[in-house]
Amino acid sequence: MVGDRKDSALYVRNKNSACRRSGIRSENFLFDEGVSQVRWGCWEVEWHGCGGSRGGGPSWLCLLLQDAIVQKVEQLNEDPDIDGILVQLPLPGTQLNAQQIIDRIRHDKDVDGLHPFNAGELAMRGRYPYLIPCTAKGILALLDEQHTPLRGKTAVIIGRSNLVGNPVSMLLQKRDATTILCHSKTVDLPRYVRQADVVVAACGQPYLVRGEWLKPGATVIDVGINFVRDVNDEFHGDANADGFKLVGDVNFLEAREVAGAVTPVPGGVGPMTIAMLLHNVVEAFKRRMDNRKKGVL
């Protein structure tokens, strides 16, 4: 993990707790995105985050941080006792290249399912990677548990990230749903949402989806994790000690009056994401054991 984003710190705490309960050993490597000192040759340089140094310093300082992360990834790639590696996203700043870092993770240890090899397998018709992005995998597991019909149904996904939107869209297509992938440039978003039998909101905008947008009886999956300052908010969620509350991308109180089913935030998709992460770690471990029996490194 890089930096101290509230949502990222929450995810990491929850993942660590789940690993402990499941008997999986987890290790954390925290890289400070704030004020840091780096020694390079005979020079010692101070910089303030990856937006640059004090006085508009050079971006190569941020590249040093990226290189340190890549070195740690490559070290873990070669560690035979490590079955899964993930980089907590999003990365802070504007100059860290998350995809370049993810590309360096061995695809068989990529328990987030974001390596181009795994993403390509997912995109191909008739193919499945054995490591699928955790949130997308969790959403499908949740829909299956509730016996939600997908074949021939219309699914609207709001958000096209590699972490959620794109993989959810591809998984739903593999179930013969008709998918509509919306994003920040979509014109008249409510018009598309009203068509949907299944709505997946994963755009990072608090309370974006209103109850009046929804088709009666629709299934609504709220992936949003947003920390908002509590100002006598009547919608949903309790404020923490810092005066912030955790809310989703859907107006929960409005949606539950219209939808057939809607996931809450917190307590909906988040636990499923963590469960699928643990499942991916176990799958990676089993693959390693199978390869060891076959004499494959």
XYZ file of C-alpha atoms in Angstrom, residues 22 66 72 83 91 163 174 197 216 242 253 278 280:
13
model
C -8.796 -18.084 7.751
C 7.872 3.387 -8.165
C 9.542 -5.394 -3.716
C 1.269 -17.467 -3.241
C -2.223 4.603 -5.939
C -10.740 -3.324 -11.123
C -20.298 -14.786 -20.295
C -32.697 -5.587 -14.623
C -39.132 -1.636 -10.287
C -13.460 11.649 12.686
C -33.046 4.441 1.323
C -9.031 -15.505 -0.036
C -7.960 -16.658 -5.195
